[in-house]
Amino acid sequence: MTAVEPHIGPFGGMPFNAWNALPQTLPRFPVRVALPDLRRWQPGNTGIPGVWRFAAGAPGPHLVITCLIHGNEIAGALALDTLLRAGPNPARGTLTLVFANLEAAARFDPENPTASRFADEDMNRLWDASLLAGHRTSHELTRARALQPVIDAADVLLDLHSMLWPSDPLILCGPSEKGRALARAVGVPPLVVADHGHLGGRRLIDYAPFVDPADPRTAILVEAGPHWEPDTVRSMSATIEAALGATGLGPLPTSKASTRVAEVTLAITANSGAFAFTSAYRGGEVIKHRNTLIAIDGGIEIRTPYDDCVLIMPSPRPGRGHTAVRLAKYV
Ligand SMILES: [Zn+2]
C-alpha cells in the first residue's frame, strides 16, 4: 500500500474522495430525451423482429446499422426512428436497420434509466462463434442468435452506442487495420480509438469476420455522447449520415474535420471497490508527463506509463472488476 494524501476536489457537489467511497451508488442522470414508441418498429420487414431492410436498384455494399445493443441507450433508437420515418432510400446497395434489444428498451424508465441496459446479460459481450453456437441461453443470447444471419450479411456495420458519464463522442474501431480505415472514412466524430475490447467477452465489433484481416467485412462502434442528451442524438445522426456517405449509399458529406487516431495500450480495471481518480477527468485529456498520478485503487497508485498519455472514457465510479479508464497514445 502506498501512502497517498486523500485527493480532494469538487465533483458532483461532493468531495471527490467521498463521492468515490460509494461505488455502487450512481448520481441521478437527467434524461433529456424521450424514448419514441418503438412498437411500430417491432415487426420489421425481414421476418426478423426489429430488423428493417431497404435495397436500392443499383448494386453496392450492405450497410447494417444496429442500435439498442444496450437497451437503455435510447439515443440510437431515436436516430433510427427518425431515419425510418423519413423513409430510407439508399442510392445503391442495401441498408439494414436493427433494433437489437427491444425487450430491454421496453423496460426503459426515465426514473431509473440505467436499469434497462439488458434483460439477462450484456449483449455486447456475446459475439463469439462458439458461444453463439453453444447451448447456454439467455434473453440476449437468443436475440443475438436470431440476429446472427443479419450481422453475417453485413459488409459494413455501424453499432450505435452512448455513454453514461459525460465525454466527447468517439469511434471505436477495434484492433484491425480495416476497422481503422473505415473509422477514418466515416470520420464523424473525428476522434478514433483503436482498442482490443473487453476481457469479459467479444463486442459486436470484435465478432470474428470483423477482425479477421482476410475477411473484408468491417465494423465500427460510435460512442456518440452521454446517453440521454439531445446532442447525442444529433451526433449519432451525423455519424449515420457520414456512414451512408462513406459507403456510397448516401451523398458524401461536404466537409468534415480531420480524424485523429488514439491507440489504446492498456485498459485499467478497478481491482477494489474504492477506485478514485485524482481529478474529474471526462476523457480525451492528454497527460503530458510520464508517471503522473491519475488514480488510486484501494491504496494502489495508478500512474501514466508514458508522456502524452490520452485518457479514454474514464468511469468515475467503476465497480470492482470493471474498466476504469483506457490509456492511449495518439498515432
Ligand atoms: Zn453501449
mmCIF file of C-alpha atoms in Angstrom, residues 287 289-294 302-307 309 311 327:
data_model
loop_
_atom_site.group_PDB
_atom_site.id
_atom_site.type_symbol
_atom_site.label_atom_id
_atom_site.label_comp_id
_atom_site.label_asym_id
_atom_site.label_seq_id
_atom_site.Cartn_x
_atom_site.Cartn_y
_atom_site.Cartn_z
ATOM 1 C CA ILE A 287 -1.458 13.833 -19.573
ATOM 2 C CA HIS A 289 4.321 13.684 -18.280
ATOM 3 C CA ARG A 290 5.000 10.020 -17.751
ATOM 4 C CA ASN A 291 4.481 8.763 -14.176
ATOM 5 C CA THR A 292 1.715 11.263 -13.357
ATOM 6 C CA LEU A 293 -0.642 10.004 -10.667
ATOM 7 C CA ILE A 294 -4.151 9.755 -12.134
ATOM 8 C CA ILE A 302 -2.230 4.351 -10.901
ATOM 9 C CA ARG A 303 0.279 6.392 -12.894
ATOM 10 C CA THR A 304 0.618 7.172 -16.580
ATOM 11 C CA PRO A 305 3.130 4.847 -18.278
ATOM 12 C CA TYR A 306 4.364 7.326 -20.914
ATOM 13 C CA ASP A 307 4.392 11.000 -21.916
ATOM 14 C CA CYS A 309 -0.954 9.684 -22.379
ATOM 15 C CA LEU A 311 -7.370 9.129 -21.169
ATOM 16 C CA LEU A 327 -4.789 4.655 -21.682
#
